[in-house]
PDB file of C-alpha atoms in Angstrom:
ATOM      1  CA  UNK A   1      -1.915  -9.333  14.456  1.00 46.00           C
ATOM      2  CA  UNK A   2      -3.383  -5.699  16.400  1.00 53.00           C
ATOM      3  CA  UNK A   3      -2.354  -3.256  14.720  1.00 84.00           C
ATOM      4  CA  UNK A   4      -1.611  -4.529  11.280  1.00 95.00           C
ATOM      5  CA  UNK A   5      -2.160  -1.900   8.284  1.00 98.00           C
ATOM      6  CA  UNK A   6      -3.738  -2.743   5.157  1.00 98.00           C
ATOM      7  CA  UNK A   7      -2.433  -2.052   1.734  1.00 98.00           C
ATOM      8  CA  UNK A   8      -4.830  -2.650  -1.075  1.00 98.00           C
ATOM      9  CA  UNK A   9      -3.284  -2.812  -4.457  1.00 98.00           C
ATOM     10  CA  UNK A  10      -5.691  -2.975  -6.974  1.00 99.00           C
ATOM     11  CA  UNK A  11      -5.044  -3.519 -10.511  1.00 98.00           C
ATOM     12  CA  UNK A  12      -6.392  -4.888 -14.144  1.00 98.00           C
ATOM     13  CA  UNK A  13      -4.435  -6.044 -16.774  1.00 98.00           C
ATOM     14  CA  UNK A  14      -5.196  -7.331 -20.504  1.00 95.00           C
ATOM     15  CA  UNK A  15      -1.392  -8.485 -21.130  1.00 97.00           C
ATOM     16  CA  UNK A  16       0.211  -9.493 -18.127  1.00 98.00           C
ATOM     17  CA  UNK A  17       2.462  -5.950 -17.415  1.00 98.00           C
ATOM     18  CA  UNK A  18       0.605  -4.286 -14.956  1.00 98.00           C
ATOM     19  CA  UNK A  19      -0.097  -7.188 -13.138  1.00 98.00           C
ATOM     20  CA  UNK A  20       3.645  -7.942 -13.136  1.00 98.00           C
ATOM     21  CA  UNK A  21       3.742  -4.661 -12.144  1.00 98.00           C
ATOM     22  CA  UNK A  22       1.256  -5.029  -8.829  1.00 98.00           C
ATOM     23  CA  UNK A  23       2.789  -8.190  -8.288  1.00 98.00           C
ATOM     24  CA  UNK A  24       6.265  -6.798  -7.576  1.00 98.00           C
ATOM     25  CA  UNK A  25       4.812  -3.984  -5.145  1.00 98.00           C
ATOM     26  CA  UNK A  26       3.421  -6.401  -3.439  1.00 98.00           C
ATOM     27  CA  UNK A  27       5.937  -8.896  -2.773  1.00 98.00           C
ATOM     28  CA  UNK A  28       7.779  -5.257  -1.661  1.00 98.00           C
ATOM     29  CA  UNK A  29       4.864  -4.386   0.881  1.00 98.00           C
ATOM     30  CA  UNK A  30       5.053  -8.056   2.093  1.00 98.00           C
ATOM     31  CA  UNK A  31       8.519  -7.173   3.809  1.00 96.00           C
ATOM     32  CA  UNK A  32       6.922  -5.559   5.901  1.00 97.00           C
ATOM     33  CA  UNK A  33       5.715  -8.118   8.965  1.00 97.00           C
ATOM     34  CA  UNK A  34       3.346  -4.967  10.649  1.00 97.00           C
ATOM     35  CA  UNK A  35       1.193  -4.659   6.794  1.00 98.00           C
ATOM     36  CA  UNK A  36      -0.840  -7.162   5.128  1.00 98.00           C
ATOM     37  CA  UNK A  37      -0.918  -6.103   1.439  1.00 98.00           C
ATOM     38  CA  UNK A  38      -4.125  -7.536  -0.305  1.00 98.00           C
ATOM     39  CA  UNK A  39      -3.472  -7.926  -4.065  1.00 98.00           C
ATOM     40  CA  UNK A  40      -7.120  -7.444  -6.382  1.00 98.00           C
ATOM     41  CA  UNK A  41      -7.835  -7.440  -9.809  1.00 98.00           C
ATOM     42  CA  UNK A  42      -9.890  -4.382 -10.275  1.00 98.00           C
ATOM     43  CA  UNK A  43     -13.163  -6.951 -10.752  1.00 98.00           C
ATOM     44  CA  UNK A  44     -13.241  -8.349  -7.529  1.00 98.00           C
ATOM     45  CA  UNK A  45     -12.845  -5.032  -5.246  1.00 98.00           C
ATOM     46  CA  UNK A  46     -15.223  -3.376  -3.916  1.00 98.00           C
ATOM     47  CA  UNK A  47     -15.982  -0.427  -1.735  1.00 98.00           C
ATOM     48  CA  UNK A  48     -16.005  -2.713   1.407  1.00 98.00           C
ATOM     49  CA  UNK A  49     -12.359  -3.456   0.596  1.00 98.00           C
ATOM     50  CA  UNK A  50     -11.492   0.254  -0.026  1.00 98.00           C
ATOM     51  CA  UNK A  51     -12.787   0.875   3.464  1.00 98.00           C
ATOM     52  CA  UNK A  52     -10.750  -1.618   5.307  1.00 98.00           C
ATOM     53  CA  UNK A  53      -7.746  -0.652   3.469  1.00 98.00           C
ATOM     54  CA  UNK A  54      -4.785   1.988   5.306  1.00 98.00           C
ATOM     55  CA  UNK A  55      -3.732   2.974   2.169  1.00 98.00           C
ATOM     56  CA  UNK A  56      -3.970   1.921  -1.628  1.00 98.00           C
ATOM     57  CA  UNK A  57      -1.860   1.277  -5.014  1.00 98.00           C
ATOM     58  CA  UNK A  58      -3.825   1.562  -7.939  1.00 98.00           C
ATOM     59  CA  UNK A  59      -2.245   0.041 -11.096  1.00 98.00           C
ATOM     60  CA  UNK A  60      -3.362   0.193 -14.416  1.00 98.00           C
ATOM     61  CA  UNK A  61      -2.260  -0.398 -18.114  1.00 98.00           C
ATOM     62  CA  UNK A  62      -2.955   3.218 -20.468  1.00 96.00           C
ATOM     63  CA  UNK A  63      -5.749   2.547 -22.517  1.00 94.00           C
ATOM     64  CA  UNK A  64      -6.528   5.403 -25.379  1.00 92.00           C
ATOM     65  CA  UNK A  65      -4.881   7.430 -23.373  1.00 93.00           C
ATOM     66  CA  UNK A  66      -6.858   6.714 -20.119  1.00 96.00           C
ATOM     67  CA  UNK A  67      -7.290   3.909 -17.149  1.00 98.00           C
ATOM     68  CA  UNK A  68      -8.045   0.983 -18.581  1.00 98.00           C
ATOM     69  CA  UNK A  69     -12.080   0.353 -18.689  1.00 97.00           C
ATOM     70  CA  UNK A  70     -11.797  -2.208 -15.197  1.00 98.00           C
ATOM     71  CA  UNK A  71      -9.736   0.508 -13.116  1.00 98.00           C
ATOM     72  CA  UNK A  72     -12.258   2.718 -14.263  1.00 98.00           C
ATOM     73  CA  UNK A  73     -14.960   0.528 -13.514  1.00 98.00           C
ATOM     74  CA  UNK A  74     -13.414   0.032  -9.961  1.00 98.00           C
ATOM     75  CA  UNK A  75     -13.291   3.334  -9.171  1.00 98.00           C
ATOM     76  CA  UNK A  76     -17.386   3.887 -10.534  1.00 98.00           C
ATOM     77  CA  UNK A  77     -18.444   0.944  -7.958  1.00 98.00           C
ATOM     78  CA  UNK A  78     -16.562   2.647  -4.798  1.00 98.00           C
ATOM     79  CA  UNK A  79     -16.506   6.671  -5.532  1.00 98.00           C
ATOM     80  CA  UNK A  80     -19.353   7.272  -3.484  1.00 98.00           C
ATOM     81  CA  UNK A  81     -19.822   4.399  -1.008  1.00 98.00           C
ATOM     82  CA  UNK A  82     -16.159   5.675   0.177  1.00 98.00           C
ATOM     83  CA  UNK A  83     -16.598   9.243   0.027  1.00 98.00           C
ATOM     84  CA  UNK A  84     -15.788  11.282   2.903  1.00 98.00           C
ATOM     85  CA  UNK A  85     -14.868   8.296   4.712  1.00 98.00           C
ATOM     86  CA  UNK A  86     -10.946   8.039   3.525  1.00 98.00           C
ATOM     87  CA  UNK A  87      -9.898  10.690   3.905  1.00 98.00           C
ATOM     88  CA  UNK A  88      -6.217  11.780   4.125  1.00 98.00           C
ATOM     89  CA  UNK A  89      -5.366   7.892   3.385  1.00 98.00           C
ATOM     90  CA  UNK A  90      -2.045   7.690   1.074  1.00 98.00           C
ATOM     91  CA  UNK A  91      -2.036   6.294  -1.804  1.00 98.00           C
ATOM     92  CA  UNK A  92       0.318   5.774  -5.024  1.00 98.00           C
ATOM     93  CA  UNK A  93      -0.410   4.504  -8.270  1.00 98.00           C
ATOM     94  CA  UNK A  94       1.477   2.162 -11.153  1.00 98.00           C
ATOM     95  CA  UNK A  95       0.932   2.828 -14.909  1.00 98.00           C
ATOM     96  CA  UNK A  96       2.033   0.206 -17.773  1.00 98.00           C
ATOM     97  CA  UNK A  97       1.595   2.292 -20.871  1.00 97.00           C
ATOM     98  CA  UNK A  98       2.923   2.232 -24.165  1.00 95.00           C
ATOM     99  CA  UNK A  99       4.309   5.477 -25.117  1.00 90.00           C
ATOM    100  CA  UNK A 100       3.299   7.675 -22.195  1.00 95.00           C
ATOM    101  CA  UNK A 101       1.010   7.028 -19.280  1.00 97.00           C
ATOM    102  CA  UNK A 102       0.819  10.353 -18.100  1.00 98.00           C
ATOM    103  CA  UNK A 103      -3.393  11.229 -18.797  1.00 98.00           C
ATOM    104  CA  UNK A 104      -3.846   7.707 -16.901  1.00 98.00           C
ATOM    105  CA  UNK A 105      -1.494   8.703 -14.126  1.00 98.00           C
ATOM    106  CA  UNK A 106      -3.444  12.003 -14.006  1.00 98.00           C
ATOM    107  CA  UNK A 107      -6.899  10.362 -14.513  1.00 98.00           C
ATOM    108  CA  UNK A 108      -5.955   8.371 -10.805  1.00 98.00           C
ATOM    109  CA  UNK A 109      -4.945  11.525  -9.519  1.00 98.00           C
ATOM    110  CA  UNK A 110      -8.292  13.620 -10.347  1.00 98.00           C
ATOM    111  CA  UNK A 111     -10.001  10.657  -8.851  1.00 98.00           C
ATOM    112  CA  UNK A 112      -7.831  10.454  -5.712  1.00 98.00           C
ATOM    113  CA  UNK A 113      -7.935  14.416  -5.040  1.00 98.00           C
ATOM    114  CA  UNK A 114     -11.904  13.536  -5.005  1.00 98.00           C
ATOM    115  CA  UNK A 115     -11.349  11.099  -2.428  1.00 98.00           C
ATOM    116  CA  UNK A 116      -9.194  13.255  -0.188  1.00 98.00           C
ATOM    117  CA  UNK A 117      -6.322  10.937  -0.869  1.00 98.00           C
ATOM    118  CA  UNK A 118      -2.726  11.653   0.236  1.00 98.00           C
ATOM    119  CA  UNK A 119      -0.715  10.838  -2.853  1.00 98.00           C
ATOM    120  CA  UNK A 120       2.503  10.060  -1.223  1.00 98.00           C
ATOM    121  CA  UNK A 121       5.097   9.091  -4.607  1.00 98.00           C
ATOM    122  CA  UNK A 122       4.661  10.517  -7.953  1.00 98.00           C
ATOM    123  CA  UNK A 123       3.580   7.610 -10.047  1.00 98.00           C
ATOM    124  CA  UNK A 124       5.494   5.139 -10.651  1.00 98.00           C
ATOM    125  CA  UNK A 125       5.246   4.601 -15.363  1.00 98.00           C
ATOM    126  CA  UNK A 126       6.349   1.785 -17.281  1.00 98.00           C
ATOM    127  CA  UNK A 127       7.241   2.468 -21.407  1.00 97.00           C
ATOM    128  CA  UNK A 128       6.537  -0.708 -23.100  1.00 96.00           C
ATOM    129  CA  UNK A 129       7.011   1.207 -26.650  1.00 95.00           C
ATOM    130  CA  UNK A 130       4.154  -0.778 -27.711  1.00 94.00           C
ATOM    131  CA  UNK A 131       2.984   1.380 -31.026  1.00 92.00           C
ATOM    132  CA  UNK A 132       1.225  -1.475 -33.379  1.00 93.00           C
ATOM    133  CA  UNK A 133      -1.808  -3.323 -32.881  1.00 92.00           C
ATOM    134  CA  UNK A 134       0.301  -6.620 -32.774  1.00 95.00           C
ATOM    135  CA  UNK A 135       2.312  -5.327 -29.917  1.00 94.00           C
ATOM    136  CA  UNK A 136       0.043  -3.753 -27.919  1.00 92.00           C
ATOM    137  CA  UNK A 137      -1.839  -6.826 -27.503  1.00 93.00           C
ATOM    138  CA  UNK A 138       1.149  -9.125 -27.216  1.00 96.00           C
ATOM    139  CA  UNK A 139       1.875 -10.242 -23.714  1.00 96.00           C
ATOM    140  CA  UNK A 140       4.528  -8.125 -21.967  1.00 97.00           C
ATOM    141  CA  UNK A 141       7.595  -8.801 -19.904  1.00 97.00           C
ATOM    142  CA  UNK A 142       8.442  -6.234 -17.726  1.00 98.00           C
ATOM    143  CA  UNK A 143      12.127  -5.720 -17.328  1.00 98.00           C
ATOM    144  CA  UNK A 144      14.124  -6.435 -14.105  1.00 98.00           C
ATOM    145  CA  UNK A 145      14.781  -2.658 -13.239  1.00 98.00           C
ATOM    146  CA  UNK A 146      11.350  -1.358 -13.590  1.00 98.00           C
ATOM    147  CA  UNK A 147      10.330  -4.441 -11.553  1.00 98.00           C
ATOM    148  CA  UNK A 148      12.669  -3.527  -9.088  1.00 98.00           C
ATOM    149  CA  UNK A 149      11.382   0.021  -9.166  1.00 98.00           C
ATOM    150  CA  UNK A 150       7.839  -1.592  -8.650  1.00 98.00           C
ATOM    151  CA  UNK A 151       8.734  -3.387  -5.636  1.00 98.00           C
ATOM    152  CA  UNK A 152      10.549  -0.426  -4.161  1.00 98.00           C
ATOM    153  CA  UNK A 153       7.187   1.335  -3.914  1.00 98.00           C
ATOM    154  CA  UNK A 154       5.148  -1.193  -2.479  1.00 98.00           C
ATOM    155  CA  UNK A 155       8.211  -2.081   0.207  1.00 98.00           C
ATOM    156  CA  UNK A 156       8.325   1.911   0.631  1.00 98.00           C
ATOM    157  CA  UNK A 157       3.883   2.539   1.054  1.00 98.00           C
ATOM    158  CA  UNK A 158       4.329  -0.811   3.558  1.00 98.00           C
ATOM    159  CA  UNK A 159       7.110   1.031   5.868  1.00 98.00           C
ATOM    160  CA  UNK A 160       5.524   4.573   5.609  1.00 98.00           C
ATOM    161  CA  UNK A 161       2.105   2.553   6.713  1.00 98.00           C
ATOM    162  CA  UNK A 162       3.892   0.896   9.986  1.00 97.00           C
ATOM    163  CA  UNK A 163       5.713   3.825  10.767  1.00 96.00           C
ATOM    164  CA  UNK A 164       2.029   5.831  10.583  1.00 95.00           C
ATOM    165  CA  UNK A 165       4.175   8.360   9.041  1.00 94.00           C
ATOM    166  CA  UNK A 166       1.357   8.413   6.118  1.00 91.00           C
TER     167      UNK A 166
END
């Protein structure tokens, strides 16, 4: 369709949370008939993608206290082929973390203030209260509200994108 916005939501995930997480935003973007929200794991985009893209949601489990090593990874293959060519694109970003999320939420932000990005909601964290080994590596379920919360962002980037009030 002319016209149509792009929202690229890209994401990695070791135990199925953030990826919940992204998959919720996106079925909220999808609402939106005038956006085509393009859901990929943090492997397969690339700076070509980036380009094409209106505006983004990066999601992203806390790792150490960081992005996980694929988000980071992501954003290592497409700093500089983007670079001065996004600029003032919005962007939000998702964070599944275990007892915080804030330093990968921040990490995303450094990284986006690079880019010239328009961060347009605070991001959006998840608490797992994953604190042993065992349950940081168990698969997650994300619970209904916070999925809710997810979707609520990706239906809200989708309308700001049609509206071109990003």
């Amino acid at each position: 369709m002319s016209g149509t916005k792009t929202l690229l939501i890209v994401y990695h995930s070791l135990t199925g949370g953030t990826a919940q997480m992204a998959e919720a935003a996106r079925s909220g973007a999808d609402g939106e008939p005038a956006v085509q929200a393009r859901l990929l794991h943090a492997a397969q985009a690339g700076p070509e993608d980036v380009l094409a893209a209106d505006g983004y949601l990066f999601a992203t489990p806390e790792n150490l206290a960081a992005v996980s090593g694929q988000l980071k990874d992501f954003f290592d293959r497409c700093y500089y082929p983007a670079l001065e060519r996004i600029n003032g694109r919005p962007y939000a970003s998702l964070v599944c973390a275990g007892s915080d999320g804030q330093n990968a939420a921040r990490q995303i932000a450094r990284i986006a203030t690079g880019w010239r990005l328009k961060a347009v909601a605070d991001p959006l964290i998840v608490c797992t209260h994953a604190q042993t080994p065992e349950a940081i590596l168990a698969p997650k379920r994300i619970g209904v509200d916070d999925l809710e919360r997810c979707r609520a962002l990706g239906e809200a980037l989708a309308a700001g994108l049609a509206l071109g009030v990003f």
